[in-house]
Amino acid sequence: MSKTTQIAHEIADIKLAKLGQQRIDWAAKEMPVLHKIRERFKKEQPFKGYRMVACAHVTTETAHLAITLKAGGMDSILIASNPLSTQDDVAAALVENYGISVFAIKGESTDTYTKHVNIALDTKPQIIMDDGSDVVATLLKERPAQIPDIIGTTEETTTGIVRLRAMQADGVLKFPAMAVNDSQTKHLFDNRYGTGQSTLDGVIRATNILIAGKTVVIVGYGWCGRGTAMRAKGLGADVIVTEVNPIRALEASLDGFRVMPMNEAAKQGDIFITITGNRHVIDKEHFDVMKDGAIVCNSGHFDLELNLVALREMSTDVRRARPFAEEYVRDPQKSKTKGSVVVLGEGRLINLAAAEGHPAAVMDMSFANQALAVEYLIQNKGKLENRIHTLPAELDMEIAKLKIESMGIKIDELTPAMQEYINSWTVGT
Ligand SMILES: NC(=O)c1ccc[n+]([C@@H]2O[C@H](COP(=O)([O-])OP(=O)(O)OC[C@H]3O[C@@H](n4cnc5c(N)ncnc54)[C@H](O)[C@@H]3O)[C@@H](O)[C@H]2O)c1
C-alpha cells in the first residue's frame, strides 16, 4: 500500500520508487554487517520513542541505514548532506515503500537545502546524524533553545569532525558528538577504497576519457587522497601529489608519486582532483597556468576547494560540454594561458555528483558504525561528556570481525603463550 499521502516529504518524483527499490535491493547484497545489526535492532527496539534527523548523501546505502534505524524503532527524517548527491529514485522508494520522511532533491538550490535543514530541525530531534556538520552548526547558531533536547550527534566525515573540533575549542559544543569517521572500520576503508574507486568512477562517467597516460594531480594525500592516487596509478596515470603536510608528502613520495607545489603541478596536470577539506586549494593563479582542456574536479566535502568564482571572472564564457562537465573559456586578456578549463560536477563531490558514491561494501562498515554510534549515545544518555568521542575500540573490532566473516576470510588467534608474551616486559630475546 502506498504510504505517500501520510508521510511528509519533498522529493523529485515519487514514480521513481520502483527503480529506487531495485537499486536498494541490489546494494543489500554487499551490506551483511548492517543487516545483522538490523536483525538485532528489530528484536531489541533500542530507539523506540526517539526522534532523529539524519543528514546524509541520499544513496542506496543510506537507504539501508535509514531502514535499519527504523527497524530499531527510530522516528527519523532524512535530508541531503549535499545539494547534488541525492539519488531521486532512492528518495522515492524510502517514502513510498518504507514510510520514511525524506526532504532531498538532486540539484536542489542552496535555499532549498537550508530550508530542508530547518524542516528537519522543526521535528524537534533528540539525535542528529550529520555529514559535514551543517545541521549541528545551524542548531547552535540559529536554534539554541533546542540544545537541551539533544542527546548527541554522530558525524560521518572528516570535514564535519574538523568543524566539531572548532566548536569544542570555542566551548559551544553542548552535547556529546560521536566521530564515526575516526573509527578504523570507517576511514581506512570508506575514505581510502570507497573514495578512491568512486572518485575515478565519477571522473570517467562525467568525461569518458582514458585515464592511462594522463597526468593526474591529487591535491591532498589524506585517507581519501591516498585511495584516489592509488586507483589513478592503477589505471595507468602519471600521478602527481600536492600536500602541505611534510609527513603526508613524504609518504606520497615513498609510495612512488611525484610531489611538488601546486604552482608547478598546475602547469603539468591533465586532470586535477582536490580532496583536502580545505578552501581554494586550486585558486586563480593555478587556473591561470593550466593547459588548454585541463579537467578539474573536487571530491572533498564542500565545493569551496576550487575557487570557481575566480575562474568565472577570468572566463568569457561557460558552456555545458556534457552532463556534469562545464567548459570555462578563459579570456586571453585576463589569463596567462589560452583555452578552456573543464570543471566537473560544479565542483561538488564528483563521486556523488556524477557517479553513485561509495560502493555498498564499504558503506556497510561506515553505516554499521553509524548505527552503533546512535545506539551508544542512547545507551549512555546523560553520562557522556559534551565533547567528541569515538566508538569504543571493541565495537570497531567487532565490525571488522563481522565483515571478514561475511567475506569468508578466516584468521589466526593468539595462543595463550603469544598473549602472555605480548603483554609482558620481562621476557626478552
Ligand atoms: N567524496 C567522498 O565521498 C568523501 C568521503 C570521505 C571524506 N570526504 C571528504 O574528503 C576530504 C578529505 O578527507 P580525508 O579523510 O582524506 O582527510 P585527511 O585529513 O586525512 O586529509 C586531508 C589532506 O589534505 C591536506 N591538505 C590540506 N590543505 C591542503 C592544500 N592546500 N594543498 C594540499 N593538501 C592539503 C592535509 O594536509 C591532509 O593530508 C574531507 O572534506 C572529507 O570530509 C569525501
Coordinates of N, CA, C and O in Angstrom, one line a residue, residues 105-274:
I105 N 16.3 16.6 -2.9 CA 16.1 16.5 -4.4 C 17.5 16.8 -5.0 O 18.2 17.7 -4.7
K106 N 17.8 15.9 -6.0 CA 19.1 16.1 -6.6 C 19.1 17.5 -7.4 O 18.2 17.8 -8.1
G107 N 20.2 18.3 -7.1 CA 20.2 19.6 -7.8 C 19.5 20.7 -7.1 O 19.3 21.8 -7.6
E108 N 19.1 20.4 -5.8 CA 18.3 21.5 -5.1 C 19.2 22.7 -4.9 O 20.4 22.6 -4.8
S109 N 18.6 23.9 -4.8 CA 19.3 25.1 -4.6 C 19.8 25.2 -3.2 O 19.3 24.4 -2.3
T110 N 20.7 26.1 -2.9 CA 21.2 26.2 -1.5 C 20.1 26.6 -0.6 O 20.0 26.2 0.5
D111 N 19.1 27.4 -1.1 CA 18.0 27.9 -0.3 C 17.1 26.7 0.1 O 16.7 26.5 1.2
T112 N 16.9 25.8 -0.9 CA 16.1 24.6 -0.6 C 16.8 23.7 0.4 O 16.2 23.1 1.3
Y113 N 18.1 23.5 0.2 CA 19.0 22.7 1.1 C 18.8 23.3 2.5 O 18.6 22.5 3.5
T114 N 18.9 24.6 2.7 CA 18.8 25.2 4.0 C 17.4 25.0 4.6 O 17.2 24.8 5.7
K115 N 16.4 25.2 3.7 CA 15.0 25.0 4.1 C 14.8 23.6 4.7 O 14.2 23.4 5.7
H116 N 15.4 22.6 4.0 CA 15.3 21.2 4.5 C 15.9 21.0 5.8 O 15.4 20.3 6.7
V117 N 17.1 21.6 6.0 CA 17.7 21.5 7.3 C 16.8 22.1 8.4 O 16.6 21.4 9.5
N118 N 16.1 23.2 8.1 CA 15.2 23.8 9.1 C 13.9 22.9 9.3 O 13.5 22.8 10.4
I119 N 13.4 22.4 8.2 CA 12.2 21.5 8.3 C 12.6 20.3 9.3 O 11.8 19.9 10.1
A120 N 13.8 19.8 9.1 CA 14.2 18.6 9.9 C 14.3 19.1 11.3 O 13.9 18.3 12.2
L121 N 14.9 20.2 11.6 CA 15.1 20.7 13.0 C 13.7 21.0 13.6 O 13.6 20.9 14.8
D122 N 12.7 21.4 12.8 CA 11.4 21.6 13.3 C 10.8 20.4 13.9 O 9.8 20.5 14.7
T123 N 11.3 19.2 13.6 CA 10.7 18.0 14.1 C 11.2 17.7 15.6 O 10.8 16.7 16.1
K124 N 12.0 18.6 16.1 CA 12.5 18.5 17.5 C 13.2 17.2 17.7 O 12.9 16.4 18.6
P125 N 14.3 17.0 17.0 CA 15.0 15.7 17.2 C 15.8 15.7 18.5 O 16.1 16.7 19.1
Q126 N 16.0 14.4 18.9 CA 16.9 14.2 20.1 C 18.3 13.8 19.7 O 19.2 13.9 20.5
I127 N 18.3 13.2 18.5 CA 19.6 12.7 18.0 C 19.8 13.4 16.6 O 18.9 13.5 15.8
I128 N 21.1 13.8 16.3 CA 21.4 14.3 15.0 C 22.4 13.3 14.4 O 23.4 13.0 15.1
M129 N 22.2 12.9 13.2 CA 23.2 12.2 12.5 C 23.7 13.1 11.3 O 22.9 13.4 10.5
D130 N 24.9 13.6 11.4 CA 25.3 14.7 10.5 C 26.4 14.2 9.5 O 27.1 13.2 9.8
D131 N 26.5 14.9 8.4 CA 27.6 14.6 7.5 C 28.1 15.9 6.9 O 27.5 16.5 6.0
G132 N 29.1 16.5 7.6 CA 29.6 17.8 7.2 C 29.3 18.8 8.3 O 29.7 20.0 8.2
S133 N 28.4 18.5 9.2 CA 28.1 19.3 10.4 C 27.2 20.5 10.1 O 27.2 21.4 11.0
D134 N 26.5 20.5 9.0 CA 25.6 21.7 8.8 C 24.4 21.7 9.7 O 24.0 22.8 10.1
V135 N 23.9 20.5 10.1 CA 22.7 20.5 11.0 C 23.1 21.0 12.3 O 22.5 21.9 12.9
V136 N 24.2 20.5 12.9 CA 24.7 20.9 14.2 C 25.0 22.4 14.2 O 24.6 23.1 15.1
A137 N 25.7 22.9 13.2 CA 26.1 24.3 13.1 C 24.8 25.2 13.1 O 24.7 26.2 13.8
T138 N 23.8 24.7 12.3 CA 22.6 25.5 12.2 C 21.9 25.6 13.6 O 21.4 26.6 14.0
L139 N 21.8 24.4 14.2 CA 21.2 24.3 15.6 C 21.9 25.3 16.6 O 21.3 26.0 17.3
L140 N 23.3 25.2 16.6 CA 24.0 26.0 17.5 C 23.8 27.5 17.3 O 23.7 28.3 18.2
K141 N 23.9 27.8 16.0 CA 23.9 29.3 15.6 C 22.4 29.9 15.7 O 22.3 31.0 16.2
E142 N 21.5 29.1 15.2 CA 20.1 29.7 15.0 C 19.0 29.2 15.9 O 18.0 29.8 16.0
R143 N 19.3 28.0 16.6 CA 18.2 27.4 17.3 C 18.7 27.0 18.7 O 18.5 25.8 19.1
P144 N 19.4 27.8 19.5 CA 20.0 27.4 20.7 C 18.9 26.9 21.7 O 19.3 26.0 22.6
A145 N 17.7 27.3 21.6 CA 16.7 26.8 22.5 C 16.5 25.3 22.4 O 16.0 24.6 23.4
Q146 N 16.9 24.7 21.3 CA 16.7 23.2 21.1 C 17.9 22.4 21.7 O 17.8 21.2 21.7
I147 N 18.9 23.1 22.1 CA 20.1 22.4 22.5 C 19.8 21.4 23.7 O 20.3 20.2 23.6
P148 N 19.0 21.8 24.7 CA 18.8 20.8 25.8 C 18.1 19.5 25.4 O 18.2 18.5 26.0
D149 N 17.4 19.6 24.2 CA 16.7 18.3 23.7 C 17.7 17.3 23.2 O 17.3 16.1 23.0
I150 N 18.9 17.8 22.8 CA 19.8 16.9 22.1 C 20.5 15.9 23.0 O 21.3 16.3 23.8
I151 N 20.4 14.6 22.7 CA 21.1 13.6 23.4 C 22.6 13.6 22.9 O 23.5 13.4 23.6
G152 N 22.7 13.8 21.6 CA 24.0 13.7 21.0 C 23.9 13.7 19.5 O 22.9 13.6 18.9
T153 N 25.1 13.9 18.9 CA 25.2 13.8 17.4 C 26.2 12.8 17.0 O 27.1 12.5 17.7
T154 N 26.1 12.3 15.8 CA 27.1 11.5 15.2 C 27.6 12.2 13.9 O 26.8 13.0 13.3
E155 N 28.9 12.1 13.6 CA 29.4 12.8 12.4 C 30.1 11.8 11.5 O 31.0 11.1 11.9
E156 N 29.7 11.8 10.2 CA 30.2 10.9 9.2 C 31.6 11.2 8.7 O 32.4 10.4 8.4
T157 N 31.9 12.5 8.4 CA 33.0 12.8 7.6 C 34.1 13.7 8.2 O 33.8 14.4 9.2
T158 N 35.3 13.7 7.6 CA 36.4 14.4 8.2 C 36.1 15.9 8.3 O 36.4 16.5 9.4
T159 N 35.5 16.5 7.3 CA 35.2 17.9 7.4 C 34.3 18.2 8.5 O 34.5 19.2 9.2
G160 N 33.3 17.4 8.8 CA 32.4 17.6 9.9 C 33.1 17.5 11.2 O 32.9 18.3 12.2
I161 N 34.1 16.6 11.3 CA 34.9 16.5 12.6 C 35.8 17.7 12.8 O 35.9 18.2 13.9
V162 N 36.3 18.2 11.7 CA 37.1 19.4 11.8 C 36.3 20.5 12.4 O 36.7 21.3 13.3
R163 N 35.0 20.6 11.9 CA 34.1 21.7 12.4 C 33.7 21.4 13.9 O 33.7 22.4 14.7
L164 N 33.5 20.2 14.2 CA 33.2 19.8 15.6 C 34.3 20.2 16.5 O 34.1 20.7 17.7
R165 N 35.5 19.9 16.1 CA 36.7 20.3 16.9 C 36.8 21.8 17.2 O 37.1 22.2 18.3
A166 N 36.4 22.6 16.1 CA 36.4 24.0 16.3 C 35.3 24.4 17.3 O 35.5 25.3 18.1
M167 N 34.2 23.7 17.2 CA 33.1 24.0 18.2 C 33.5 23.7 19.6 O 33.3 24.4 20.5
Q168 N 34.2 22.6 19.7 CA 34.7 22.1 21.0 C 35.7 23.1 21.6 O 35.6 23.5 22.7
A169 N 36.6 23.6 20.7 CA 37.6 24.6 21.2 C 37.0 25.9 21.6 O 37.4 26.5 22.5
D170 N 35.9 26.2 20.9 CA 35.2 27.5 21.2 C 34.2 27.4 22.4 O 33.5 28.3 22.8
G171 N 34.1 26.1 23.0 CA 33.3 25.9 24.1 C 31.8 25.9 23.8 O 30.9 26.1 24.7
V172 N 31.4 25.7 22.5 CA 30.0 25.8 22.2 C 29.3 24.4 21.9 O 28.1 24.3 21.7
L173 N 30.2 23.4 22.0 CA 29.6 22.0 21.8 C 28.9 21.6 23.1 O 29.6 21.2 24.0
K174 N 27.6 21.6 23.1 CA 26.9 21.4 24.3 C 26.3 20.0 24.4 O 25.4 19.8 25.2
F175 N 26.7 19.1 23.6 CA 26.2 17.7 23.7 C 27.3 16.8 23.2 O 28.2 17.3 22.4
P176 N 27.3 15.5 23.5 CA 28.4 14.7 23.0 C 28.3 14.4 21.5 O 27.2 14.4 20.9
A177 N 29.4 14.2 20.9 CA 29.5 14.0 19.4 C 30.3 12.8 19.2 O 31.4 12.6 19.6
M178 N 29.7 11.8 18.4 CA 30.5 10.6 18.1 C 31.1 10.8 16.7 O 30.4 11.0 15.7
A179 N 32.5 10.7 16.7 CA 33.2 10.9 15.5 C 33.3 9.6 14.7 O 34.3 8.8 14.8
V180 N 32.2 9.3 14.0 CA 32.2 8.0 13.3 C 33.4 7.9 12.3 O 33.9 6.8 12.2
N181 N 33.7 9.0 11.7 CA 34.9 8.9 10.7 C 36.1 8.4 11.3 O 37.0 7.8 10.7
D182 N 36.3 8.6 12.7 CA 37.5 8.2 13.3 C 37.6 6.7 13.6 O 38.7 6.2 14.0
S183 N 36.5 6.0 13.5 CA 36.6 4.5 13.6 C 37.5 4.0 12.5 O 37.4 4.5 11.4
Q184 N 38.3 3.0 12.9 CA 39.2 2.4 11.8 C 38.4 1.8 10.7 O 38.8 1.9 9.5
T185 N 37.3 1.1 11.1 CA 36.5 0.5 10.1 C 35.7 1.5 9.2 O 35.0 1.1 8.3
K186 N 35.9 2.8 9.5 CA 35.3 3.8 8.6 C 36.4 4.4 7.7 O 36.5 4.0 6.5
H187 N 37.3 5.2 8.3 CA 38.2 5.9 7.3 C 39.2 5.0 6.6 O 39.6 5.4 5.5
L188 N 39.6 3.9 7.2 CA 40.6 3.1 6.5 C 40.0 2.5 5.2 O 40.7 2.1 4.3
F189 N 38.7 2.3 5.2 CA 38.0 1.6 4.0 C 37.2 2.6 3.2 O 37.3 2.7 2.0
D190 N 36.3 3.3 3.9 CA 35.4 4.2 3.2 C 36.2 5.3 2.5 O 36.2 5.5 1.3
N191 N 37.0 6.0 3.3 CA 37.7 7.2 2.7 C 38.8 6.7 1.7 O 39.0 7.4 0.7
R192 N 39.5 5.6 2.0 CA 40.5 5.2 1.1 C 40.0 4.4 -0.1 O 40.1 4.9 -1.2
Y193 N 39.4 3.3 0.1 CA 39.0 2.5 -1.0 C 37.6 3.0 -1.6 O 37.5 2.9 -2.8
G194 N 36.7 3.5 -0.8 CA 35.5 4.0 -1.3 C 35.7 5.2 -2.1 O 35.3 5.3 -3.3
T195 N 36.3 6.2 -1.5 CA 36.5 7.5 -2.3 C 37.5 7.2 -3.5 O 37.3 7.8 -4.5
G196 N 38.5 6.4 -3.2 CA 39.4 6.1 -4.3 C 38.7 5.6 -5.6 O 38.9 6.2 -6.7
Q197 N 37.9 4.6 -5.4 CA 37.3 4.0 -6.6 C 36.2 4.9 -7.1 O 36.1 5.1 -8.3
S198 N 35.3 5.4 -6.2 CA 34.2 6.2 -6.7 C 34.5 7.5 -7.3 O 33.8 8.0 -8.2
T199 N 35.6 8.1 -6.9 CA 36.1 9.4 -7.5 C 36.5 9.2 -8.9 O 36.1 10.0 -9.8
L200 N 37.3 8.2 -9.1 CA 37.7 7.9 -10.5 C 36.5 7.5 -11.4 O 36.3 7.9 -12.5
D201 N 35.5 6.8 -10.7 CA 34.3 6.4 -11.4 C 33.6 7.7 -11.8 O 33.1 7.8 -13.0
G202 N 33.5 8.7 -11.0 CA 32.8 10.0 -11.3 C 33.5 10.7 -12.4 O 32.8 11.2 -13.3
V203 N 34.8 10.7 -12.4 CA 35.6 11.4 -13.5 C 35.3 10.7 -14.8 O 35.1 11.4 -15.8
I204 N 35.3 9.4 -14.8 CA 35.1 8.6 -16.0 C 33.7 8.8 -16.5 O 33.5 9.1 -17.7
R205 N 32.7 8.7 -15.6 CA 31.3 8.9 -16.1 C 31.1 10.3 -16.7 O 30.4 10.5 -17.6
A206 N 31.7 11.3 -16.0 CA 31.5 12.7 -16.5 C 32.2 13.0 -17.8 O 31.8 13.9 -18.5
T207 N 33.3 12.2 -18.1 CA 34.1 12.6 -19.2 C 34.3 11.5 -20.3 O 34.6 11.8 -21.4
N208 N 34.2 10.3 -19.9 CA 34.5 9.1 -20.7 C 35.9 9.2 -21.3 O 36.2 8.8 -22.4
I209 N 36.9 9.8 -20.5 CA 38.2 9.8 -21.1 C 39.1 8.7 -20.6 O 38.8 8.1 -19.5
L210 N 40.1 8.4 -21.3 CA 41.1 7.3 -20.9 C 42.0 7.9 -19.8 O 42.6 9.0 -20.0
I211 N 42.1 7.2 -18.7 CA 43.0 7.8 -17.6 C 44.4 7.4 -17.9 O 45.3 8.2 -17.6
A212 N 44.6 6.2 -18.6 CA 46.0 5.8 -18.8 C 46.8 6.9 -19.7 O 46.2 7.4 -20.6
G213 N 48.0 7.2 -19.2 CA 48.8 8.2 -20.0 C 48.5 9.6 -19.6 O 49.3 10.5 -20.0
K214 N 47.5 9.8 -18.8 CA 47.2 11.2 -18.4 C 48.0 11.6 -17.1 O 48.3 10.7 -16.3
T215 N 48.3 12.8 -16.9 CA 48.9 13.3 -15.7 C 47.8 13.7 -14.7 O 47.0 14.6 -15.0
V216 N 47.6 13.0 -13.6 CA 46.5 13.3 -12.7 C 47.1 13.9 -11.4 O 48.1 13.3 -10.8
V217 N 46.7 15.1 -11.1 CA 47.2 15.7 -9.9 C 46.2 15.5 -8.7 O 45.0 15.9 -8.8
I218 N 46.7 14.9 -7.7 CA 45.8 14.6 -6.5 C 46.2 15.7 -5.4 O 47.4 15.7 -5.0
V219 N 45.3 16.5 -5.0 CA 45.5 17.6 -4.1 C 45.1 17.1 -2.7 O 43.9 17.0 -2.4
G220 N 46.1 16.8 -1.9 CA 45.8 16.3 -0.5 C 46.0 14.8 -0.5 O 45.4 14.0 -1.2
Y221 N 47.0 14.4 0.4 CA 47.3 12.9 0.5 C 46.8 12.4 1.9 O 47.6 11.8 2.6
G222 N 45.5 12.7 2.2 CA 44.9 12.1 3.4 C 44.4 10.7 3.0 O 44.8 10.1 2.1
W223 N 43.4 10.3 3.8 CA 42.9 8.9 3.6 C 42.2 8.9 2.2 O 42.4 7.9 1.4
C224 N 41.5 9.9 1.8 CA 40.8 9.9 0.5 C 41.9 10.1 -0.6 O 41.8 9.4 -1.6
G225 N 42.8 11.0 -0.4 CA 43.8 11.2 -1.4 C 44.7 10.0 -1.7 O 45.0 9.7 -2.9
R226 N 45.0 9.3 -0.7 CA 45.8 8.0 -0.9 C 45.1 7.1 -1.8 O 45.6 6.5 -2.7
G227 N 43.8 6.9 -1.4 CA 43.0 5.9 -2.2 C 42.8 6.3 -3.7 O 42.9 5.5 -4.6
T228 N 42.6 7.6 -3.9 CA 42.4 8.1 -5.2 C 43.7 8.0 -6.0 O 43.7 7.7 -7.2
A229 N 44.8 8.4 -5.4 CA 46.1 8.3 -6.1 C 46.4 6.9 -6.5 O 46.9 6.6 -7.6
M230 N 46.1 6.0 -5.5 CA 46.4 4.5 -5.8 C 45.6 4.0 -7.0 O 46.1 3.3 -7.8
R231 N 44.3 4.4 -7.0 CA 43.5 3.9 -8.1 C 43.8 4.6 -9.5 O 43.8 4.0 -10.5
A232 N 44.2 5.9 -9.4 CA 44.6 6.6 -10.7 C 45.9 5.9 -11.2 O 46.0 5.6 -12.4
K233 N 46.8 5.6 -10.3 CA 48.0 4.9 -10.8 C 47.7 3.5 -11.4 O 48.2 3.1 -12.4
G234 N 46.7 2.8 -10.7 CA 46.3 1.5 -11.2 C 45.7 1.6 -12.6 O 45.7 0.6 -13.4
L235 N 45.1 2.7 -12.9 CA 44.5 2.9 -14.3 C 45.5 3.4 -15.3 O 45.2 3.7 -16.4
G236 N 46.8 3.6 -14.8 CA 47.8 3.9 -15.8 C 48.2 5.4 -15.8 O 48.9 5.8 -16.8
A237 N 47.7 6.2 -14.9 CA 48.0 7.6 -14.9 C 49.4 7.9 -14.3 O 49.9 7.1 -13.5
D238 N 50.0 9.0 -14.7 CA 51.2 9.5 -14.1 C 50.7 10.4 -13.0 O 50.0 11.5 -13.3
V239 N 50.9 10.1 -11.7 CA 50.2 10.8 -10.6 C 51.2 11.8 -9.9 O 52.3 11.4 -9.6
I240 N 50.7 13.0 -9.8 CA 51.4 14.0 -9.0 C 50.6 14.2 -7.8 O 49.4 14.3 -7.8
V241 N 51.3 14.4 -6.6 CA 50.6 14.7 -5.4 C 51.0 16.1 -4.9 O 52.2 16.4 -4.9
T242 N 50.1 16.9 -4.4 CA 50.5 18.2 -3.8 C 50.0 18.1 -2.3 O 48.9 17.5 -2.0
E243 N 50.8 18.6 -1.4 CA 50.4 18.5 0.0 C 50.9 19.7 0.8 O 51.7 20.5 0.2
V244 N 50.5 19.9 2.0 CA 51.0 21.0 2.9 C 51.6 20.4 4.1 O 52.3 21.0 4.9
N245 N 51.4 19.1 4.3 CA 51.9 18.4 5.5 C 53.1 17.5 5.1 O 53.0 16.7 4.2
P246 N 54.3 17.8 5.7 CA 55.5 17.1 5.3 C 55.5 15.6 5.5 O 56.0 14.9 4.6
I247 N 54.8 15.1 6.5 CA 54.7 13.7 6.7 C 53.9 13.0 5.5 O 54.3 12.0 4.9
R248 N 52.8 13.6 5.2 CA 52.0 13.1 4.1 C 52.7 13.2 2.8 O 52.6 12.3 1.9
A249 N 53.5 14.3 2.6 CA 54.2 14.5 1.4 C 55.3 13.4 1.3 O 55.5 12.8 0.2
L250 N 55.9 13.1 2.4 CA 57.0 12.1 2.4 C 56.4 10.7 2.1 O 56.9 10.0 1.3
E251 N 55.2 10.5 2.7 CA 54.6 9.2 2.4 C 54.2 9.1 0.9 O 54.4 8.0 0.3
A252 N 53.7 10.2 0.4 CA 53.3 10.1 -1.1 C 54.6 9.9 -1.9 O 54.5 9.1 -2.9
S253 N 55.7 10.5 -1.5 CA 56.9 10.3 -2.3 C 57.4 8.9 -2.2 O 57.7 8.2 -3.2
L254 N 57.4 8.3 -1.0 CA 57.8 6.9 -0.8 C 56.8 5.9 -1.4 O 57.2 4.8 -1.7
D255 N 55.6 6.3 -1.6 CA 54.6 5.5 -2.3 C 54.8 5.5 -3.8 O 54.1 4.9 -4.5
G256 N 55.7 6.4 -4.2 CA 56.1 6.3 -5.6 C 55.5 7.5 -6.5 O 55.5 7.4 -7.7
F257 N 54.9 8.5 -5.8 CA 54.3 9.6 -6.6 C 55.3 10.8 -6.7 O 56.1 11.0 -5.8
R258 N 55.1 11.6 -7.7 CA 55.8 12.8 -7.8 C 55.2 13.8 -6.9 O 53.9 13.9 -6.9
V259 N 55.9 14.6 -6.1 CA 55.4 15.5 -5.1 C 55.9 16.9 -5.5 O 57.1 17.0 -5.7
M260 N 55.1 17.9 -5.6 CA 55.5 19.2 -5.9 C 54.5 20.2 -5.5 O 53.3 19.9 -5.2
P261 N 54.8 21.5 -5.5 CA 53.8 22.5 -5.1 C 52.8 22.7 -6.2 O 53.0 22.4 -7.4
M262 N 51.6 23.2 -5.8 CA 50.5 23.4 -6.8 C 50.9 24.3 -7.9 O 50.4 24.0 -9.1
N263 N 51.7 25.3 -7.7 CA 52.1 26.2 -8.8 C 52.8 25.5 -9.9 O 52.6 25.8 -11.1
E264 N 53.5 24.4 -9.6 CA 54.2 23.6 -10.6 C 53.3 22.6 -11.2 O 53.2 22.5 -12.4
A265 N 52.5 21.9 -10.3 CA 51.6 20.9 -10.8 C 50.5 21.5 -11.7 O 50.1 20.8 -12.7
A266 N 50.1 22.7 -11.4 CA 49.1 23.3 -12.2 C 49.4 23.3 -13.7 O 48.6 23.2 -14.6
K267 N 50.7 23.5 -14.0 CA 51.1 23.6 -15.4 C 51.2 22.2 -16.1 O 51.1 22.1 -17.3
Q268 N 51.3 21.1 -15.2 CA 51.6 19.8 -15.8 C 50.3 18.9 -15.9 O 50.3 18.0 -16.7
G269 N 49.3 19.2 -15.1 CA 48.2 18.2 -15.0 C 47.3 18.2 -16.1 O 47.0 19.3 -16.8
D270 N 46.7 17.0 -16.4 CA 45.6 16.9 -17.4 C 44.3 16.9 -16.6 O 43.3 17.3 -17.0
I271 N 44.4 16.2 -15.4 CA 43.2 16.1 -14.6 C 43.6 16.5 -13.1 O 44.6 16.0 -12.6
F272 N 42.8 17.3 -12.5 CA 43.1 17.7 -11.1 C 41.9 17.2 -10.2 O 40.7 17.4 -10.5
I273 N 42.3 16.6 -9.1 CA 41.2 16.2 -8.1 C 41.6 16.7 -6.7 O 42.7 16.3 -6.2
T274 N 40.8 17.5 -6.2 CA 41.0 18.1 -4.8 C 40.3 17.2 -3.8 O 39.1 16.8 -4.0

